């Protein structure tokens, strides 16, 4: 196991106080905190070699270009993509999903079907609804069970030769369920459908191997795994990236432009129009290096311990109900206390220095399923501790006392 005390020293924000109390940050599923090495990489870029990339002959531009492309190689290695140009740098998960949805509008016709899961982030359902409206394709949904697992038997029934695309998150941000994506990918392939995995919530806990998974697309955001906001990546199999049209027109994505015709640049530039988030991409690479130096196996094992510890403590509280009790879960716990509003609980424990999320977690369909307006969500990272969980439970009990 890693040295938790040393790890916590890497995160300057963990030293601050909130409302006079030490910060306990349990909103990691919304965004992670940042280690000093990642912050330093951003400052270093802007202080020492800030320049636009790919077009300059001058030294700074060459340094910036090579740092940017080195980051792409780190990302390629991390996800085990076979080619560096299968990694498209984006502004985040939302961007990656929209890139694929937009591209599929050229590939779908009336009567085709897209399957999504009931566990999706609702902002990620919208692009598929828009795509279906535009193309006449039908949207089908894999339902969920009370435990927060997908009904795989229904998935089998939904699949047919009409299925062109399956979209599912690797880990649910609202409930923490780890979905059986390898099984989903293999089943979809039996019908020739492509699969896009939303890895936004999985990548802080799990190191995915896109070749072993054999998915067509996999996307994530850097800010959930110790990197900066506004940057992410989408992996796509070369043949699929070639099939999709470019998402945006602009500089970098063209090879030749006349008023009569434009020819598109090769991968990955075809999908990287305009000046990218150069500092962000470099920071993303450094964040991956940092997390790999701790080790994803160690991270997963430690977070599992935190999850078990917190689940036991919460289950011991009267009238508290946890939503999402899947066998396979990442370190996310959604719950309610009977008769109390999640927002009130969140506000009171914030006064005690504790940051949790309250609300529907951009997963309205899941809340509708349980017939609740929202939950309190505590999500843990490898820099959290059991002592922090004790502080959280203490604060929660105080809030329950005050509110009941
Ligand atoms: C956070 C999250 C997103 C959205 O990520 P952005 O960085 O806001 O684009 C999508 N899906 C899941 C499962 C998430 O947790």
CSV table of C-alpha atoms and ligand atoms in Angstrom, one decimal:
chain,number,residue,atom,x,y,z
A,1,UNK,CA,0.0,0.0,0.0
A,2,UNK,CA,1.1,3.6,-0.7
A,3,UNK,CA,2.0,6.1,2.0
A,4,UNK,CA,-1.3,8.1,2.5
A,5,UNK,CA,0.4,10.8,4.5
A,6,UNK,CA,2.9,11.5,1.7
A,7,UNK,CA,0.1,11.3,-0.9
A,8,UNK,CA,-1.9,14.0,0.9
A,9,UNK,CA,1.1,16.3,1.0
A,10,UNK,CA,1.0,16.3,-2.8
A,11,UNK,CA,-2.4,18.1,-2.8
A,12,UNK,CA,-2.1,21.7,-1.5
A,13,UNK,CA,-5.8,22.2,-1.2
A,14,UNK,CA,-6.1,19.5,1.4
A,15,UNK,CA,-4.4,21.9,3.8
A,16,UNK,CA,-7.1,24.5,3.7
A,17,UNK,CA,-9.9,25.0,6.1
A,18,UNK,CA,-13.6,25.5,5.2
A,19,UNK,CA,-15.8,27.4,7.7
A,20,UNK,CA,-13.0,27.0,10.2
A,21,UNK,CA,-12.8,23.2,9.9
A,22,UNK,CA,-10.3,21.1,8.0
A,23,UNK,CA,-11.6,20.4,4.5
A,24,UNK,CA,-13.0,16.9,3.9
A,25,UNK,CA,-13.5,16.7,0.2
A,26,UNK,CA,-16.0,13.9,-0.7
A,27,UNK,CA,-17.1,15.4,-4.1
A,28,UNK,CA,-14.5,13.5,-6.2
A,29,UNK,CA,-17.1,12.2,-8.6
A,30,UNK,CA,-17.8,15.8,-9.7
A,31,UNK,CA,-14.1,16.7,-10.0
A,32,UNK,CA,-10.9,15.6,-8.4
A,33,UNK,CA,-8.3,17.7,-6.6
A,34,UNK,CA,-5.0,18.5,-8.2
A,35,UNK,CA,-1.5,17.4,-7.1
A,36,UNK,CA,1.3,20.0,-7.0
A,37,UNK,CA,3.2,18.4,-9.9
A,38,UNK,CA,0.2,18.9,-12.2
A,39,UNK,CA,-0.3,22.5,-11.1
A,40,UNK,CA,3.5,23.1,-11.6
A,41,UNK,CA,3.3,21.7,-15.2
A,42,UNK,CA,0.6,24.3,-16.1
A,43,UNK,CA,2.7,27.1,-14.5
A,44,UNK,CA,5.8,25.8,-16.3
A,45,UNK,CA,4.2,25.8,-19.7
A,46,UNK,CA,2.8,29.4,-19.3
A,47,UNK,CA,6.0,30.7,-17.7
A,48,UNK,CA,8.6,29.1,-19.9
A,49,UNK,CA,7.4,27.8,-23.3
A,50,UNK,CA,3.9,29.2,-24.0
A,51,UNK,CA,3.4,29.1,-27.8
A,52,UNK,CA,1.0,27.8,-30.4
A,53,UNK,CA,1.7,24.3,-31.6
A,54,UNK,CA,2.2,22.5,-34.9
A,55,UNK,CA,2.7,25.6,-37.0
A,56,UNK,CA,5.8,27.4,-35.8
A,57,UNK,CA,9.4,27.0,-36.8
A,58,UNK,CA,10.6,28.8,-33.7
A,59,UNK,CA,11.9,27.2,-30.6
A,60,UNK,CA,9.0,27.8,-28.2
A,61,UNK,CA,6.5,26.4,-30.7
A,62,UNK,CA,8.7,23.3,-31.2
A,63,UNK,CA,9.0,22.8,-27.4
A,64,UNK,CA,5.2,23.3,-26.9
A,65,UNK,CA,4.4,20.9,-29.8
A,66,UNK,CA,6.7,18.2,-28.5
A,67,UNK,CA,5.3,18.5,-25.0
A,68,UNK,CA,1.7,18.3,-26.4
A,69,UNK,CA,2.5,15.3,-28.6
A,70,UNK,CA,4.4,13.6,-25.7
A,71,UNK,CA,1.2,13.9,-23.6
A,72,UNK,CA,-0.7,12.2,-26.4
A,73,UNK,CA,1.8,9.3,-26.3
A,74,UNK,CA,1.4,9.1,-22.5
A,75,UNK,CA,-2.4,8.9,-22.9
A,76,UNK,CA,-2.0,6.3,-25.7
A,77,UNK,CA,0.2,4.2,-23.5
A,78,UNK,CA,-2.1,4.6,-20.5
A,79,UNK,CA,-5.2,3.3,-22.4
A,80,UNK,CA,-3.1,0.9,-24.5
A,81,UNK,CA,-4.3,2.2,-27.9
A,82,UNK,CA,-2.3,0.7,-30.7
A,83,UNK,CA,-1.8,4.0,-32.5
A,84,UNK,CA,-1.2,7.5,-31.2
A,85,UNK,CA,-3.5,9.0,-33.7
A,86,UNK,CA,-6.4,7.0,-32.3
A,87,UNK,CA,-6.3,9.3,-29.3
A,88,UNK,CA,-8.2,12.5,-30.1
A,89,UNK,CA,-7.7,15.3,-27.6
A,90,UNK,CA,-11.0,17.0,-26.7
A,91,UNK,CA,-12.4,19.4,-24.1
A,92,UNK,CA,-13.8,16.5,-22.2
A,93,UNK,CA,-16.3,13.6,-22.1
A,94,UNK,CA,-19.2,15.7,-23.3
A,95,UNK,CA,-17.2,16.8,-26.3
A,96,UNK,CA,-16.2,13.2,-27.1
A,97,UNK,CA,-19.7,12.0,-27.0
A,98,UNK,CA,-21.0,14.8,-29.2
A,99,UNK,CA,-18.2,14.1,-31.7
A,100,UNK,CA,-19.4,10.6,-32.1
A,101,UNK,CA,-23.1,11.5,-32.1
A,102,UNK,CA,-22.5,14.1,-34.7
A,103,UNK,CA,-20.5,11.7,-36.8
A,104,UNK,CA,-23.2,9.0,-36.7
A,105,UNK,CA,-25.8,11.4,-38.2
A,106,UNK,CA,-24.1,10.5,-41.5
A,107,UNK,CA,-24.1,6.8,-40.8
A,108,UNK,CA,-27.7,6.2,-39.6
A,109,UNK,CA,-30.9,5.9,-41.5
A,110,UNK,CA,-34.6,5.6,-40.5
A,111,UNK,CA,-35.3,2.4,-38.7
A,112,UNK,CA,-31.8,2.0,-37.3
A,113,UNK,CA,-31.5,1.7,-33.5
A,114,UNK,CA,-29.3,3.1,-30.8
A,115,UNK,CA,-29.2,1.5,-27.3
A,116,UNK,CA,-28.3,3.5,-24.2
A,117,UNK,CA,-28.4,2.4,-20.6
A,118,UNK,CA,-30.8,3.7,-17.9
A,119,UNK,CA,-27.7,4.6,-15.8
A,120,UNK,CA,-26.6,7.5,-18.0
A,121,UNK,CA,-25.7,11.1,-17.1
A,122,UNK,CA,-28.7,12.9,-18.5
A,123,UNK,CA,-26.6,15.5,-20.4
A,124,UNK,CA,-25.3,12.4,-22.3
A,125,UNK,CA,-28.7,11.2,-23.3
A,126,UNK,CA,-29.5,14.5,-25.1
A,127,UNK,CA,-27.0,14.0,-28.0
A,128,UNK,CA,-28.6,10.6,-28.8
A,129,UNK,CA,-32.1,12.1,-28.7
A,130,UNK,CA,-31.0,14.8,-31.1
A,131,UNK,CA,-29.3,12.3,-33.3
A,132,UNK,CA,-32.5,10.1,-33.4
A,133,UNK,CA,-34.7,13.1,-34.2
A,134,UNK,CA,-32.3,14.1,-37.1
A,135,UNK,CA,-32.0,10.6,-38.6
A,136,UNK,CA,-35.3,8.8,-37.8
A,137,UNK,CA,-33.3,6.2,-35.7
A,138,UNK,CA,-34.9,4.8,-32.6
A,139,UNK,CA,-33.5,5.1,-29.0
A,140,UNK,CA,-33.8,2.0,-26.8
A,141,UNK,CA,-33.0,1.9,-23.1
A,142,UNK,CA,-31.4,-1.0,-21.1
A,143,UNK,CA,-33.4,-0.8,-17.8
A,144,UNK,CA,-31.9,-0.9,-14.4
A,145,UNK,CA,-32.8,-3.0,-11.3
A,146,UNK,CA,-33.4,-1.8,-7.7
A,147,UNK,CA,-29.7,-2.6,-6.9
A,148,UNK,CA,-28.6,-0.2,-9.7
A,149,UNK,CA,-27.5,-2.9,-12.1
A,150,UNK,CA,-28.3,-3.1,-15.8
A,151,UNK,CA,-30.8,-5.8,-16.8
A,152,UNK,CA,-28.6,-7.7,-19.1
A,153,UNK,CA,-31.4,-10.1,-20.2
A,154,UNK,CA,-33.3,-7.2,-21.6
A,155,UNK,CA,-30.2,-5.9,-23.4
A,156,UNK,CA,-30.1,-9.3,-25.2
A,157,UNK,CA,-33.7,-8.8,-26.3
A,158,UNK,CA,-33.1,-5.2,-27.5
A,159,UNK,CA,-30.1,-6.2,-29.6
A,160,UNK,CA,-30.8,-6.9,-33.3
A,161,UNK,CA,-29.3,-6.3,-36.7
A,162,UNK,CA,-31.0,-2.9,-36.5
A,163,UNK,CA,-28.7,-1.9,-33.6
A,164,UNK,CA,-26.0,0.4,-34.9
A,165,UNK,CA,-24.6,1.9,-31.8
A,166,UNK,CA,-24.5,1.0,-28.0
A,167,UNK,CA,-23.7,3.7,-25.5
A,168,UNK,CA,-23.0,2.9,-21.9
A,169,UNK,CA,-21.0,4.4,-19.0
A,170,UNK,CA,-18.2,2.3,-17.5
A,171,UNK,CA,-19.1,3.5,-14.0
A,172,UNK,CA,-22.3,5.3,-13.1
A,173,UNK,CA,-21.6,8.7,-11.5
A,174,UNK,CA,-24.8,8.7,-9.5
A,175,UNK,CA,-24.7,5.2,-8.0
A,176,UNK,CA,-21.1,4.0,-8.5
A,177,UNK,CA,-22.2,0.8,-10.4
A,178,UNK,CA,-19.3,-0.7,-12.4
A,179,UNK,CA,-21.1,-1.9,-15.6
A,180,UNK,CA,-20.1,-5.2,-17.3
A,181,UNK,CA,-18.8,-3.4,-20.3
A,182,UNK,CA,-16.7,-6.2,-21.8
A,183,UNK,CA,-19.9,-8.4,-21.9
A,184,UNK,CA,-21.9,-5.5,-23.4
A,185,UNK,CA,-19.2,-4.9,-26.1
A,186,UNK,CA,-19.0,-8.5,-27.0
A,187,UNK,CA,-22.7,-8.9,-27.3
A,188,UNK,CA,-23.1,-5.7,-29.4
A,189,UNK,CA,-20.4,-7.0,-31.8
A,190,UNK,CA,-22.4,-10.2,-32.4
A,191,UNK,CA,-24.8,-7.9,-34.2
A,192,UNK,CA,-22.2,-5.6,-35.8
A,193,UNK,CA,-23.0,-2.6,-33.6
A,194,UNK,CA,-20.3,-0.1,-32.5
A,195,UNK,CA,-19.9,0.6,-28.8
A,196,UNK,CA,-19.0,3.9,-27.2
A,197,UNK,CA,-18.0,3.8,-23.5
A,198,UNK,CA,-18.3,6.9,-21.3
A,199,UNK,CA,-15.3,6.4,-19.0
A,200,UNK,CA,-15.6,9.7,-17.1
A,201,UNK,CA,-16.3,8.1,-13.8
A,202,UNK,CA,-14.3,4.9,-14.3
A,203,UNK,CA,-10.9,6.4,-15.2
A,204,UNK,CA,-10.2,7.8,-11.8
A,205,UNK,CA,-10.4,4.3,-10.4
A,206,UNK,CA,-9.7,1.8,-13.2
A,207,UNK,CA,-7.0,1.7,-15.9
A,208,UNK,CA,-8.9,0.6,-19.0
A,209,UNK,CA,-7.2,-1.3,-21.8
A,210,UNK,CA,-9.1,-0.3,-25.0
A,211,UNK,CA,-7.6,-3.1,-27.1
A,212,UNK,CA,-8.6,-5.8,-24.6
A,213,UNK,CA,-12.0,-4.2,-24.3
A,214,UNK,CA,-12.2,-4.0,-28.1
A,215,UNK,CA,-14.7,-1.0,-27.9
A,216,UNK,CA,-15.0,1.3,-30.9
A,217,UNK,CA,-14.8,4.4,-28.8
A,218,UNK,CA,-13.8,5.3,-25.2
A,219,UNK,CA,-14.0,8.8,-23.8
A,220,UNK,CA,-13.0,10.5,-20.5
A,221,UNK,CA,-12.3,13.9,-18.9
A,222,UNK,CA,-8.9,14.8,-17.3
A,223,UNK,CA,-10.4,16.8,-14.5
A,224,UNK,CA,-11.8,13.7,-12.8
A,225,UNK,CA,-8.3,12.1,-12.6
A,226,UNK,CA,-6.2,14.8,-11.1
A,227,UNK,CA,-5.8,16.8,-14.4
A,228,UNK,CA,-7.1,20.2,-15.4
A,229,UNK,CA,-10.7,21.1,-16.4
A,230,UNK,CA,-11.7,21.6,-20.0
A,231,UNK,CA,-9.6,18.8,-21.4
A,232,UNK,CA,-10.1,15.1,-22.2
A,233,UNK,CA,-9.7,12.5,-24.8
A,234,UNK,CA,-11.7,10.1,-27.0
A,235,UNK,CA,-10.1,6.9,-28.2
A,236,UNK,CA,-11.5,5.6,-31.5
A,237,UNK,CA,-10.5,2.6,-33.6
A,238,UNK,CA,-8.8,3.9,-36.7
A,239,UNK,CA,-11.4,2.5,-39.2
A,240,UNK,CA,-14.2,4.2,-37.2
A,241,UNK,CA,-12.4,7.6,-36.9
A,242,UNK,CA,-12.0,7.4,-40.7
A,243,UNK,CA,-15.7,6.7,-41.2
A,244,UNK,CA,-16.8,9.7,-39.1
A,245,UNK,CA,-16.8,13.2,-40.7
A,246,UNK,CA,-15.0,16.0,-38.8
A,247,UNK,CA,-16.9,17.5,-36.0
A,248,UNK,CA,-15.8,21.1,-36.4
A,249,UNK,CA,-14.3,23.1,-39.2
A,250,UNK,CA,-11.3,25.3,-38.6
A,251,UNK,CA,-7.5,25.5,-38.5
A,252,UNK,CA,-5.4,22.3,-38.0
A,253,UNK,CA,-8.1,20.0,-39.3
A,254,UNK,CA,-7.6,20.6,-43.0
A,255,UNK,CA,-4.8,19.6,-45.4
A,256,UNK,CA,-5.7,21.9,-48.3
A,257,UNK,CA,-8.3,24.6,-48.6
A,258,UNK,CA,-9.6,26.4,-51.7
A,259,UNK,CA,-13.0,27.9,-52.1
A,260,UNK,CA,-14.0,25.0,-54.2
A,261,UNK,CA,-13.0,22.2,-51.9
A,262,UNK,CA,-11.3,21.4,-48.7
A,263,UNK,CA,-9.5,18.2,-48.0
A,264,UNK,CA,-9.3,17.0,-44.4
A,265,UNK,CA,-6.1,16.5,-42.5
A,266,UNK,CA,-5.1,13.0,-41.4
A,267,UNK,CA,-5.9,11.6,-38.0
A,268,UNK,CA,-5.9,12.9,-35.3
A,269,UNK,CA,-5.9,16.5,-36.7
A,270,UNK,CA,-9.1,16.0,-38.6
A,271,UNK,CA,-10.9,16.1,-35.2
A,272,UNK,CA,-8.7,18.8,-33.5
A,273,UNK,CA,-9.8,22.0,-35.2
A,274,UNK,CA,-8.5,25.3,-33.7
A,275,UNK,CA,-6.0,25.9,-31.0
A,276,UNK,CA,-6.4,23.2,-28.4
A,277,UNK,CA,-6.0,23.5,-24.6
A,278,UNK,CA,-2.2,23.0,-24.8
A,279,UNK,CA,-1.5,23.5,-21.1
A,280,UNK,CA,-4.4,21.3,-20.3
A,281,UNK,CA,-3.2,18.4,-22.5
A,282,UNK,CA,0.3,18.7,-21.0
A,283,UNK,CA,-1.3,18.7,-17.5
A,284,UNK,CA,-3.4,15.6,-18.4
A,285,UNK,CA,-0.2,13.7,-19.3
A,286,UNK,CA,1.4,14.7,-16.0
A,287,UNK,CA,-1.7,13.7,-14.0
A,288,UNK,CA,-1.6,10.3,-15.6
A,289,UNK,CA,2.1,9.9,-14.7
A,290,UNK,CA,1.3,10.9,-11.2
A,291,UNK,CA,-1.6,8.4,-10.8
A,292,UNK,CA,0.4,5.6,-12.4
A,293,UNK,CA,3.3,6.3,-10.0
A,294,UNK,CA,0.9,5.4,-7.2
A,295,UNK,CA,-0.6,2.6,-9.2
A,296,UNK,CA,-4.2,1.9,-10.2
A,297,UNK,CA,-4.3,-1.5,-8.5
A,298,UNK,CA,-3.3,0.2,-5.2
A,299,UNK,CA,-5.7,3.0,-5.8
A,300,UNK,CA,-8.6,0.6,-6.4
A,301,UNK,CA,-7.8,-1.6,-3.4
A,302,UNK,CA,-7.5,1.4,-1.1
A,303,UNK,CA,-10.7,3.1,-2.4
A,304,UNK,CA,-12.5,-0.2,-1.9
A,305,UNK,CA,-11.5,-0.2,1.7
A,306,UNK,CA,-12.8,3.3,2.1
A,307,UNK,CA,-16.1,2.3,0.4
A,308,UNK,CA,-16.6,-0.7,2.6
A,309,UNK,CA,-15.8,1.3,5.7
A,310,UNK,CA,-18.1,4.1,4.9
A,311,UNK,CA,-20.9,1.8,3.7
A,312,UNK,CA,-20.9,-0.1,7.1
A,313,UNK,CA,-20.9,3.2,9.0
A,314,UNK,CA,-23.8,4.6,7.0
A,315,UNK,CA,-25.8,1.4,7.1
A,316,UNK,CA,-25.7,1.6,10.9
A,317,UNK,CA,-27.5,5.0,10.8
A,318,UNK,CA,-31.3,4.7,11.5
A,319,UNK,CA,-33.6,5.6,8.5
A,320,UNK,CA,-30.7,5.9,6.1
A,321,UNK,CA,-31.0,4.3,2.8
A,322,UNK,CA,-28.2,3.7,0.3
A,323,UNK,CA,-29.1,3.7,-3.4
A,324,UNK,CA,-27.0,1.5,-5.6
A,325,UNK,CA,-25.9,-1.7,-4.0
A,326,UNK,CA,-24.4,-3.4,-7.0
A,327,UNK,CA,-21.8,-6.2,-6.3
A,328,UNK,CA,-19.3,-4.2,-8.3
A,329,UNK,CA,-19.0,-0.6,-7.2
A,330,UNK,CA,-16.6,2.2,-7.4
A,331,UNK,CA,-16.1,4.5,-4.4
A,332,UNK,CA,-19.4,6.4,-4.7
A,333,UNK,CA,-22.2,6.3,-2.2
A,334,UNK,CA,-25.6,7.9,-2.8
A,335,UNK,CA,-28.1,7.9,0.1
A,336,UNK,CA,-31.0,9.6,1.7
A,337,UNK,CA,-32.3,9.9,5.3
A,338,UNK,CA,-36.0,9.4,5.5
A,339,UNK,CA,-37.9,12.6,5.9
A,340,UNK,CA,-34.9,14.8,5.3
A,341,UNK,CA,-34.0,16.8,2.2
A,342,UNK,CA,-30.6,16.0,0.7
A,343,UNK,CA,-29.9,19.8,0.2
A,344,UNK,CA,-30.4,20.5,4.0
A,345,UNK,CA,-28.0,17.7,4.9
A,346,UNK,CA,-25.4,19.0,2.4
A,347,UNK,CA,-25.7,22.6,3.7
A,348,UNK,CA,-25.3,21.7,7.3
A,349,UNK,CA,-22.3,19.4,6.9
A,350,UNK,CA,-20.6,22.1,4.7
A,351,UNK,CA,-20.6,24.3,7.8
A,352,UNK,CA,-18.6,21.5,9.3
A,353,UNK,CA,-16.1,21.5,6.5
A,354,UNK,CA,-17.5,18.5,4.6
A,355,UNK,CA,-18.0,18.7,0.8
A,356,UNK,CA,-20.5,16.3,-0.6
A,357,UNK,CA,-22.8,16.6,-3.6
A,358,UNK,CA,-26.6,16.8,-3.3
A,359,UNK,CA,-29.2,16.7,-6.0
A,360,UNK,CA,-29.9,14.5,-9.0
A,361,UNK,CA,-26.2,14.2,-10.1
A,362,UNK,CA,-27.2,14.8,-13.8
A,363,UNK,CA,-29.0,11.4,-13.7
A,364,UNK,CA,-32.6,12.4,-13.5
A,365,UNK,CA,-33.8,9.1,-15.0
A,366,UNK,CA,-32.2,7.2,-12.1
A,367,UNK,CA,-33.9,9.5,-9.6
A,368,UNK,CA,-37.2,9.0,-11.4
A,369,UNK,CA,-36.7,5.3,-11.1
A,370,UNK,CA,-36.3,5.5,-7.3
A,371,UNK,CA,-39.1,8.2,-7.2
A,372,UNK,CA,-36.8,10.6,-5.3
A,373,UNK,CA,-35.8,14.2,-6.2
A,374,UNK,CA,-32.2,13.5,-5.4
A,375,UNK,CA,-29.6,12.0,-3.0
A,376,UNK,CA,-26.6,13.0,-0.9
A,377,UNK,CA,-23.6,11.6,-2.7
A,378,UNK,CA,-20.2,11.0,-1.1
A,379,UNK,CA,-17.5,10.0,-3.5
A,380,UNK,CA,-14.0,9.0,-2.4
A,381,UNK,CA,-10.5,9.3,-3.8
A,382,UNK,CA,-7.2,7.7,-3.0
A,383,UNK,CA,-6.2,10.8,-1.0
A,384,UNK,CA,-9.1,10.4,1.4
A,385,UNK,CA,-8.9,8.6,4.7
A,386,UNK,CA,-11.0,6.6,7.2
A,387,UNK,CA,-10.5,9.5,9.7
A,388,UNK,CA,-12.2,11.8,7.2
A,389,UNK,CA,-15.1,9.3,6.9
A,390,UNK,CA,-15.4,9.4,10.8
A,391,UNK,CA,-15.6,13.2,10.6
A,392,UNK,CA,-18.2,12.9,7.9
A,393,UNK,CA,-20.3,10.4,9.9
A,394,UNK,CA,-20.1,12.6,13.0
A,395,UNK,CA,-21.2,15.7,11.0
A,396,UNK,CA,-24.0,13.7,9.4
A,397,UNK,CA,-25.3,12.6,12.7
A,398,UNK,CA,-25.3,16.2,13.9
A,399,UNK,CA,-27.2,17.3,10.8
A,400,UNK,CA,-29.8,14.5,11.3
A,401,UNK,CA,-30.2,15.6,14.9
A,402,UNK,CA,-30.7,19.2,14.0
A,403,UNK,CA,-33.1,18.5,11.2
A,404,UNK,CA,-35.4,15.9,12.8
B,1,LIG,C1,-18.6,13.9,-15.3
B,1,LIG,C2,-19.2,13.0,-16.2
B,1,LIG,C3,-19.5,13.3,-17.5
B,1,LIG,C4,-19.3,14.7,-18.0
B,1,LIG,O1,-17.9,15.1,-18.1
B,1,LIG,P1,-17.5,16.5,-18.5
B,1,LIG,O2,-16.1,16.7,-18.1
B,1,LIG,O3,-18.4,17.5,-17.8
B,1,LIG,O4,-17.7,16.6,-20.0
B,1,LIG,C5,-20.1,12.4,-18.3
B,1,LIG,N1,-20.4,11.1,-17.9
B,1,LIG,C6,-20.1,10.8,-16.6
B,1,LIG,C7,-20.4,9.4,-16.2
B,1,LIG,C8,-19.5,11.7,-15.7
B,1,LIG,O5,-19.3,11.3,-14.5
